[in-house]
mmCIF file with all atom_site columns, C-alpha atoms in Angstrom:
data_model
loop_
_atom_site.group_PDB
_atom_site.id
_atom_site.type_symbol
_atom_site.label_atom_id
_atom_site.label_alt_id
_atom_site.label_comp_id
_atom_site.label_asym_id
_atom_site.label_entity_id
_atom_site.label_seq_id
_atom_site.pdbx_PDB_ins_code
_atom_site.Cartn_x
_atom_site.Cartn_y
_atom_site.Cartn_z
_atom_site.occupancy
_atom_site.B_iso_or_equiv
_atom_site.pdbx_formal_charge
_atom_site.auth_seq_id
_atom_site.auth_comp_id
_atom_site.auth_asym_id
_atom_site.auth_atom_id
_atom_site.pdbx_PDB_model_num
ATOM 1   C CA . MET I 1 1   ? -0.933  -19.590 14.492  1.00 84.00 ? 1   MET I CA 1
ATOM 2   C CA . PRO I 1 2   ? 0.574   -16.413 13.059  1.00 96.00 ? 2   PRO I CA 1
ATOM 3   C CA . ASP I 1 3   ? -0.933  -12.968 13.581  1.00 98.00 ? 3   ASP I CA 1
ATOM 4   C CA . TYR I 1 4   ? -0.147  -11.841 10.023  1.00 99.00 ? 4   TYR I CA 1
ATOM 5   C CA . ILE I 1 5   ? -0.459  -13.642 6.673   1.00 99.00 ? 5   ILE I CA 1
ATOM 6   C CA . LEU I 1 6   ? 1.702   -12.171 3.880   1.00 99.00 ? 6   LEU I CA 1
ATOM 7   C CA . ASP I 1 7   ? 0.734   -11.794 0.230   1.00 99.00 ? 7   ASP I CA 1
ATOM 8   C CA . ALA I 1 8   ? 3.283   -12.498 -2.523  1.00 98.00 ? 8   ALA I CA 1
ATOM 9   C CA . ASN I 1 9   ? 3.514   -8.812  -3.380  1.00 98.00 ? 9   ASN I CA 1
ATOM 10  C CA . VAL I 1 10  ? 4.997   -8.070  0.050   1.00 98.00 ? 10  VAL I CA 1
ATOM 11  C CA . PHE I 1 11  ? 8.085   -10.038 -0.963  1.00 98.00 ? 11  PHE I CA 1
ATOM 12  C CA . ILE I 1 12  ? 8.126   -8.967  -4.615  1.00 98.00 ? 12  ILE I CA 1
ATOM 13  C CA . GLN I 1 13  ? 7.697   -5.240  -4.015  1.00 98.00 ? 13  GLN I CA 1
ATOM 14  C CA . ALA I 1 14  ? 10.174  -5.278  -1.129  1.00 98.00 ? 14  ALA I CA 1
ATOM 15  C CA . GLN I 1 15  ? 12.843  -6.865  -3.331  1.00 98.00 ? 15  GLN I CA 1
ATOM 16  C CA . ASN I 1 16  ? 12.070  -4.665  -6.336  1.00 97.00 ? 16  ASN I CA 1
ATOM 17  C CA . GLY I 1 17  ? 11.765  -1.526  -4.237  1.00 96.00 ? 17  GLY I CA 1
ATOM 18  C CA . PRO I 1 18  ? 12.994  -0.150  -0.931  1.00 95.00 ? 18  PRO I CA 1
ATOM 19  C CA . TYR I 1 19  ? 14.135  -3.415  0.660   1.00 97.00 ? 19  TYR I CA 1
ATOM 20  C CA . ASN I 1 20  ? 16.320  -4.914  -2.059  1.00 97.00 ? 20  ASN I CA 1
ATOM 21  C CA . MET I 1 21  ? 18.333  -7.719  -0.448  1.00 97.00 ? 21  MET I CA 1
ATOM 22  C CA . ASP I 1 22  ? 21.682  -6.296  -1.539  1.00 95.00 ? 22  ASP I CA 1
ATOM 23  C CA . VAL I 1 23  ? 20.946  -2.885  -0.026  1.00 95.00 ? 23  VAL I CA 1
ATOM 24  C CA . PHE I 1 24  ? 18.690  -3.724  2.909   1.00 96.00 ? 24  PHE I CA 1
ATOM 25  C CA . PRO I 1 25  ? 19.407  -7.234  4.242   1.00 97.00 ? 25  PRO I CA 1
ATOM 26  C CA . ALA I 1 26  ? 18.078  -6.259  7.680   1.00 97.00 ? 26  ALA I CA 1
ATOM 27  C CA . PHE I 1 27  ? 14.507  -6.306  6.366   1.00 98.00 ? 27  PHE I CA 1
ATOM 28  C CA . TRP I 1 28  ? 14.874  -9.920  5.260   1.00 98.00 ? 28  TRP I CA 1
ATOM 29  C CA . GLU I 1 29  ? 16.529  -10.877 8.546   1.00 98.00 ? 29  GLU I CA 1
ATOM 30  C CA . TRP I 1 30  ? 13.586  -9.256  10.311  1.00 98.00 ? 30  TRP I CA 1
ATOM 31  C CA . ILE I 1 31  ? 11.184  -11.406 8.243   1.00 99.00 ? 31  ILE I CA 1
ATOM 32  C CA . ASP I 1 32  ? 13.119  -14.487 9.414   1.00 98.00 ? 32  ASP I CA 1
ATOM 33  C CA . GLN I 1 33  ? 12.952  -13.334 13.051  1.00 98.00 ? 33  GLN I CA 1
ATOM 34  C CA . GLN I 1 34  ? 9.216   -12.704 12.889  1.00 98.00 ? 34  GLN I CA 1
ATOM 35  C CA . THR I 1 35  ? 8.702   -16.096 11.256  1.00 98.00 ? 35  THR I CA 1
ATOM 36  C CA . GLN I 1 36  ? 10.686  -17.875 13.974  1.00 98.00 ? 36  GLN I CA 1
ATOM 37  C CA . ALA I 1 37  ? 8.663   -16.019 16.620  1.00 98.00 ? 37  ALA I CA 1
ATOM 38  C CA . GLY I 1 38  ? 5.467   -17.312 15.009  1.00 98.00 ? 38  GLY I CA 1
ATOM 39  C CA . ILE I 1 39  ? 4.199   -13.798 14.279  1.00 98.00 ? 39  ILE I CA 1
ATOM 40  C CA . ILE I 1 40  ? 4.134   -13.873 10.477  1.00 99.00 ? 40  ILE I CA 1
ATOM 41  C CA . ALA I 1 41  ? 3.599   -16.514 7.828   1.00 98.00 ? 41  ALA I CA 1
ATOM 42  C CA . SER I 1 42  ? 2.588   -16.829 4.234   1.00 98.00 ? 42  SER I CA 1
ATOM 43  C CA . SER I 1 43  ? 1.013   -19.611 2.233   1.00 98.00 ? 43  SER I CA 1
ATOM 44  C CA . THR I 1 44  ? 2.578   -22.487 0.374   1.00 98.00 ? 44  THR I CA 1
ATOM 45  C CA . LEU I 1 45  ? 0.544   -21.138 -2.545  1.00 98.00 ? 45  LEU I CA 1
ATOM 46  C CA . VAL I 1 46  ? 2.573   -17.900 -2.347  1.00 98.00 ? 46  VAL I CA 1
ATOM 47  C CA . PHE I 1 47  ? 5.715   -20.032 -2.358  1.00 98.00 ? 47  PHE I CA 1
ATOM 48  C CA . ASP I 1 48  ? 4.438   -21.640 -5.560  1.00 97.00 ? 48  ASP I CA 1
ATOM 49  C CA . GLU I 1 49  ? 3.722   -18.235 -7.131  1.00 96.00 ? 49  GLU I CA 1
ATOM 50  C CA . ILE I 1 50  ? 7.228   -16.883 -6.538  1.00 96.00 ? 50  ILE I CA 1
ATOM 51  C CA . GLN I 1 51  ? 9.283   -19.251 -8.642  1.00 91.00 ? 51  GLN I CA 1
ATOM 52  C CA . GLY I 1 52  ? 11.969  -18.734 -11.244 1.00 93.00 ? 52  GLY I CA 1
ATOM 53  C CA . GLU I 1 53  ? 15.515  -17.480 -10.951 1.00 94.00 ? 53  GLU I CA 1
ATOM 54  C CA . GLY I 1 54  ? 16.889  -14.555 -9.002  1.00 96.00 ? 54  GLY I CA 1
ATOM 55  C CA . PRO I 1 55  ? 17.772  -13.403 -5.497  1.00 96.00 ? 55  PRO I CA 1
ATOM 56  C CA . LEU I 1 56  ? 14.167  -13.329 -4.264  1.00 98.00 ? 56  LEU I CA 1
ATOM 57  C CA . GLN I 1 57  ? 13.412  -16.770 -5.641  1.00 98.00 ? 57  GLN I CA 1
ATOM 58  C CA . ASP I 1 58  ? 16.598  -18.155 -4.060  1.00 97.00 ? 58  ASP I CA 1
ATOM 59  C CA . TRP I 1 59  ? 15.645  -16.589 -0.715  1.00 98.00 ? 59  TRP I CA 1
ATOM 60  C CA . ILE I 1 60  ? 12.106  -17.990 -0.963  1.00 98.00 ? 60  ILE I CA 1
ATOM 61  C CA . LYS I 1 61  ? 13.335  -21.488 -1.901  1.00 97.00 ? 61  LYS I CA 1
ATOM 62  C CA . SER I 1 62  ? 15.773  -21.524 1.026   1.00 97.00 ? 62  SER I CA 1
ATOM 63  C CA . ARG I 1 63  ? 12.857  -20.914 3.403   1.00 97.00 ? 63  ARG I CA 1
ATOM 64  C CA . LYS I 1 64  ? 10.510  -23.589 2.109   1.00 96.00 ? 64  LYS I CA 1
ATOM 65  C CA . LYS I 1 65  ? 10.615  -25.481 5.399   1.00 94.00 ? 65  LYS I CA 1
ATOM 66  C CA . SER I 1 66  ? 11.318  -22.546 7.740   1.00 97.00 ? 66  SER I CA 1
ATOM 67  C CA . GLY I 1 67  ? 7.724   -22.099 8.860   1.00 97.00 ? 67  GLY I CA 1
ATOM 68  C CA . LEU I 1 68  ? 7.252   -19.026 6.675   1.00 98.00 ? 68  LEU I CA 1
ATOM 69  C CA . PHE I 1 69  ? 5.135   -20.905 4.136   1.00 98.00 ? 69  PHE I CA 1
ATOM 70  C CA . ILE I 1 70  ? 2.261   -22.771 5.733   1.00 98.00 ? 70  ILE I CA 1
ATOM 71  C CA . THR I 1 71  ? -0.139  -25.242 4.157   1.00 97.00 ? 71  THR I CA 1
ATOM 72  C CA . PRO I 1 72  ? -3.731  -23.973 4.258   1.00 97.00 ? 72  PRO I CA 1
ATOM 73  C CA . SER I 1 73  ? -5.304  -25.091 7.517   1.00 96.00 ? 73  SER I CA 1
ATOM 74  C CA . LYS I 1 74  ? -8.480  -27.148 7.717   1.00 97.00 ? 74  LYS I CA 1
ATOM 75  C CA . ASP I 1 75  ? -10.293 -24.036 8.932   1.00 97.00 ? 75  ASP I CA 1
ATOM 76  C CA . ALA I 1 76  ? -9.017  -22.035 5.940   1.00 97.00 ? 76  ALA I CA 1
ATOM 77  C CA . GLN I 1 77  ? -10.190 -24.798 3.628   1.00 96.00 ? 77  GLN I CA 1
ATOM 78  C CA . GLU I 1 78  ? -13.664 -24.367 5.108   1.00 96.00 ? 78  GLU I CA 1
ATOM 79  C CA . LYS I 1 79  ? -13.573 -20.560 4.747   1.00 98.00 ? 79  LYS I CA 1
ATOM 80  C CA . ILE I 1 80  ? -12.486 -20.698 1.105   1.00 98.00 ? 80  ILE I CA 1
ATOM 81  C CA . ALA I 1 81  ? -15.986 -21.866 0.137   1.00 97.00 ? 81  ALA I CA 1
ATOM 82  C CA . GLU I 1 82  ? -17.492 -18.660 1.560   1.00 98.00 ? 82  GLU I CA 1
ATOM 83  C CA . ILE I 1 83  ? -14.937 -16.525 -0.235  1.00 98.00 ? 83  ILE I CA 1
ATOM 84  C CA . THR I 1 84  ? -15.450 -18.370 -3.520  1.00 98.00 ? 84  THR I CA 1
ATOM 85  C CA . THR I 1 85  ? -19.219 -17.933 -3.353  1.00 98.00 ? 85  THR I CA 1
ATOM 86  C CA . TYR I 1 86  ? -18.892 -14.241 -2.531  1.00 98.00 ? 86  TYR I CA 1
ATOM 87  C CA . VAL I 1 87  ? -16.426 -13.532 -5.346  1.00 98.00 ? 87  VAL I CA 1
ATOM 88  C CA . LEU I 1 88  ? -18.439 -15.396 -7.971  1.00 97.00 ? 88  LEU I CA 1
ATOM 89  C CA . GLN I 1 89  ? -21.666 -13.676 -6.898  1.00 97.00 ? 89  GLN I CA 1
ATOM 90  C CA . ASN I 1 90  ? -20.210 -10.162 -6.799  1.00 96.00 ? 90  ASN I CA 1
ATOM 91  C CA . TYR I 1 91  ? -17.688 -9.983  -9.642  1.00 96.00 ? 91  TYR I CA 1
ATOM 92  C CA . ASP I 1 92  ? -17.466 -10.767 -13.324 1.00 95.00 ? 92  ASP I CA 1
ATOM 93  C CA . ARG I 1 93  ? -17.097 -14.529 -13.617 1.00 95.00 ? 93  ARG I CA 1
ATOM 94  C CA . ALA I 1 94  ? -13.835 -14.482 -15.613 1.00 96.00 ? 94  ALA I CA 1
ATOM 95  C CA . LEU I 1 95  ? -12.209 -11.951 -13.265 1.00 96.00 ? 95  LEU I CA 1
ATOM 96  C CA . GLY I 1 96  ? -13.513 -13.825 -10.246 1.00 96.00 ? 96  GLY I CA 1
ATOM 97  C CA . GLU I 1 97  ? -12.197 -17.145 -11.485 1.00 97.00 ? 97  GLU I CA 1
ATOM 98  C CA . PHE I 1 98  ? -8.814  -15.574 -12.209 1.00 97.00 ? 98  PHE I CA 1
ATOM 99  C CA . PHE I 1 99  ? -8.649  -14.190 -8.651  1.00 98.00 ? 99  PHE I CA 1
ATOM 100 C CA . LEU I 1 100 ? -9.721  -17.521 -7.195  1.00 98.00 ? 100 LEU I CA 1
ATOM 101 C CA . SER I 1 101 ? -7.062  -19.421 -9.166  1.00 97.00 ? 101 SER I CA 1
ATOM 102 C CA . GLY I 1 102 ? -4.173  -17.857 -7.244  1.00 97.00 ? 102 GLY I CA 1
ATOM 103 C CA . ALA I 1 103 ? -2.950  -17.605 -3.672  1.00 98.00 ? 103 ALA I CA 1
ATOM 104 C CA . ASP I 1 104 ? -4.917  -14.454 -2.795  1.00 98.00 ? 104 ASP I CA 1
ATOM 105 C CA . PRO I 1 105 ? -8.173  -16.074 -1.648  1.00 99.00 ? 105 PRO I CA 1
ATOM 106 C CA . TRP I 1 106 ? -6.208  -18.580 0.427   1.00 98.00 ? 106 TRP I CA 1
ATOM 107 C CA . ILE I 1 107 ? -4.323  -15.809 2.208   1.00 98.00 ? 107 ILE I CA 1
ATOM 108 C CA . ILE I 1 108 ? -7.639  -14.201 3.080   1.00 99.00 ? 108 ILE I CA 1
ATOM 109 C CA . ALA I 1 109 ? -9.169  -17.547 4.107   1.00 99.00 ? 109 ALA I CA 1
ATOM 110 C CA . GLU I 1 110 ? -6.237  -18.307 6.423   1.00 98.00 ? 110 GLU I CA 1
ATOM 111 C CA . ALA I 1 111 ? -6.430  -14.892 8.058   1.00 99.00 ? 111 ALA I CA 1
ATOM 112 C CA . TYR I 1 112 ? -10.223 -15.200 8.333   1.00 98.00 ? 112 TYR I CA 1
ATOM 113 C CA . ALA I 1 113 ? -9.974  -18.644 9.912   1.00 98.00 ? 113 ALA I CA 1
ATOM 114 C CA . GLN I 1 114 ? -7.189  -17.710 12.336  1.00 97.00 ? 114 GLN I CA 1
ATOM 115 C CA . ASP I 1 115 ? -8.371  -14.183 13.210  1.00 98.00 ? 115 ASP I CA 1
ATOM 116 C CA . ALA I 1 116 ? -5.126  -12.877 11.722  1.00 99.00 ? 116 ALA I CA 1
ATOM 117 C CA . LYS I 1 117 ? -4.406  -9.858  9.520   1.00 99.00 ? 117 LYS I CA 1
ATOM 118 C CA . VAL I 1 118 ? -3.578  -9.924  5.818   1.00 99.00 ? 118 VAL I CA 1
ATOM 119 C CA . VAL I 1 119 ? -0.476  -8.033  4.714   1.00 99.00 ? 119 VAL I CA 1
ATOM 120 C CA . THR I 1 120 ? -0.663  -6.879  1.098   1.00 99.00 ? 120 THR I CA 1
ATOM 121 C CA . MET I 1 121 ? 0.473   -3.968  -1.009  1.00 98.00 ? 121 MET I CA 1
ATOM 122 C CA . GLU I 1 122 ? -2.834  -4.010  -2.899  1.00 98.00 ? 122 GLU I CA 1
ATOM 123 C CA . LYS I 1 123 ? -5.123  -1.035  -2.366  1.00 98.00 ? 123 LYS I CA 1
ATOM 124 C CA . LEU I 1 124 ? -8.853  -0.920  -1.777  1.00 97.00 ? 124 LEU I CA 1
ATOM 125 C CA . VAL I 1 125 ? -10.771 -0.118  -4.966  1.00 97.00 ? 125 VAL I CA 1
ATOM 126 C CA . PRO I 1 126 ? -14.222 1.510   -5.232  1.00 96.00 ? 126 PRO I CA 1
ATOM 127 C CA . PRO I 1 127 ? -17.209 -0.848  -4.839  1.00 86.00 ? 127 PRO I CA 1
ATOM 128 C CA . ASN I 1 128 ? -18.165 -0.375  -8.495  1.00 89.00 ? 128 ASN I CA 1
ATOM 129 C CA . SER I 1 129 ? -14.726 -1.524  -9.698  1.00 92.00 ? 129 SER I CA 1
ATOM 130 C CA . LYS I 1 130 ? -14.593 -4.717  -11.704 1.00 92.00 ? 130 LYS I CA 1
ATOM 131 C CA . LYS I 1 131 ? -11.208 -5.598  -10.173 1.00 95.00 ? 131 LYS I CA 1
ATOM 132 C CA . VAL I 1 132 ? -11.097 -8.213  -7.445  1.00 97.00 ? 132 VAL I CA 1
ATOM 133 C CA . LYS I 1 133 ? -8.638  -6.933  -4.846  1.00 98.00 ? 133 LYS I CA 1
ATOM 134 C CA . ILE I 1 134 ? -7.559  -8.460  -1.553  1.00 99.00 ? 134 ILE I CA 1
ATOM 135 C CA . PRO I 1 135 ? -8.595  -5.436  0.574   1.00 99.00 ? 135 PRO I CA 1
ATOM 136 C CA . ASN I 1 136 ? -12.114 -5.453  -0.869  1.00 98.00 ? 136 ASN I CA 1
ATOM 137 C CA . ILE I 1 137 ? -12.570 -9.140  -0.128  1.00 98.00 ? 137 ILE I CA 1
ATOM 138 C CA . CYS I 1 138 ? -11.061 -8.658  3.342   1.00 99.00 ? 138 CYS I CA 1
ATOM 139 C CA . ARG I 1 139 ? -13.547 -5.865  3.995   1.00 98.00 ? 139 ARG I CA 1
ATOM 140 C CA . ALA I 1 140 ? -16.454 -8.082  2.925   1.00 98.00 ? 140 ALA I CA 1
ATOM 141 C CA . PHE I 1 141 ? -15.424 -10.689 5.513   1.00 98.00 ? 141 PHE I CA 1
ATOM 142 C CA . GLU I 1 142 ? -14.297 -8.212  8.200   1.00 98.00 ? 142 GLU I CA 1
ATOM 143 C CA . VAL I 1 143 ? -10.695 -9.390  7.950   1.00 99.00 ? 143 VAL I CA 1
ATOM 144 C CA . GLU I 1 144 ? -8.171  -6.700  8.819   1.00 99.00 ? 144 GLU I CA 1
ATOM 145 C CA . TRP I 1 145 ? -5.503  -5.853  6.256   1.00 99.00 ? 145 TRP I CA 1
ATOM 146 C CA . LEU I 1 146 ? -2.474  -3.592  6.176   1.00 99.00 ? 146 LEU I CA 1
ATOM 147 C CA . ASP I 1 147 ? 0.537   -2.943  3.983   1.00 99.00 ? 147 ASP I CA 1
ATOM 148 C CA . THR I 1 148 ? 4.206   -3.685  4.613   1.00 98.00 ? 148 THR I CA 1
ATOM 149 C CA . TYR I 1 149 ? 4.907   -0.235  6.057   1.00 98.00 ? 149 TYR I CA 1
ATOM 150 C CA . GLN I 1 150 ? 1.990   -0.500  8.467   1.00 99.00 ? 150 GLN I CA 1
ATOM 151 C CA . LEU I 1 151 ? 3.194   -3.973  9.481   1.00 99.00 ? 151 LEU I CA 1
ATOM 152 C CA . LEU I 1 152 ? 6.668   -2.657  10.238  1.00 98.00 ? 152 LEU I CA 1
ATOM 153 C CA . SER I 1 153 ? 5.182   0.158   12.299  1.00 98.00 ? 153 SER I CA 1
ATOM 154 C CA . GLU I 1 154 ? 2.682   -2.063  14.114  1.00 98.00 ? 154 GLU I CA 1
ATOM 155 C CA . LEU I 1 155 ? 5.400   -4.528  15.115  1.00 98.00 ? 155 LEU I CA 1
ATOM 156 C CA . GLY I 1 156 ? 7.860   -1.793  16.078  1.00 98.00 ? 156 GLY I CA 1
ATOM 157 C CA . ALA I 1 157 ? 10.520  -2.738  13.536  1.00 97.00 ? 157 ALA I CA 1
ATOM 158 C CA . ARG I 1 158 ? 13.647  -0.581  13.756  1.00 96.00 ? 158 ARG I CA 1
ATOM 159 C CA . PHE I 1 159 ? 16.491  -0.733  11.268  1.00 94.00 ? 159 PHE I CA 1
ATOM 160 C CA . THR I 1 160 ? 19.455  1.336   12.419  1.00 89.00 ? 160 THR I CA 1
ATOM 161 C CA . LEU I 1 161 ? 23.108  1.650   11.505  1.00 84.00 ? 161 LEU I CA 1
#
């Protein structure tokens, strides 16, 4: 199983920011290499979230069966119940249900089940915040998380000319 599970915003912010495919194709090639090595993955639910038209969507669609997007494991399906209970007990019901309706809890559940790390560009918010954020839920379940830049550093990525 992969060591890192990627959130949708890793792909979206990379494309819309410093790693635009036209300017920085090496980043996307690196993602492919890490996928093939079994080091990183994302969820089929993330695949479903990133639909539409555009370069990122085309890239995502072309990798549907590459191993990058994995179906939630049986273990993750068991962990999602814990996450659901926690979110509904600790957050406003409407905000909790919104969070639970997307890929985010499944990314956390997969990492939790596989002892992997979550990669997200979301930031930890104060405990009294009403927002449900991936890092806060990761913290509650002692799941490690990091952002794209920390991932690149941790894996020793080097992009040179």
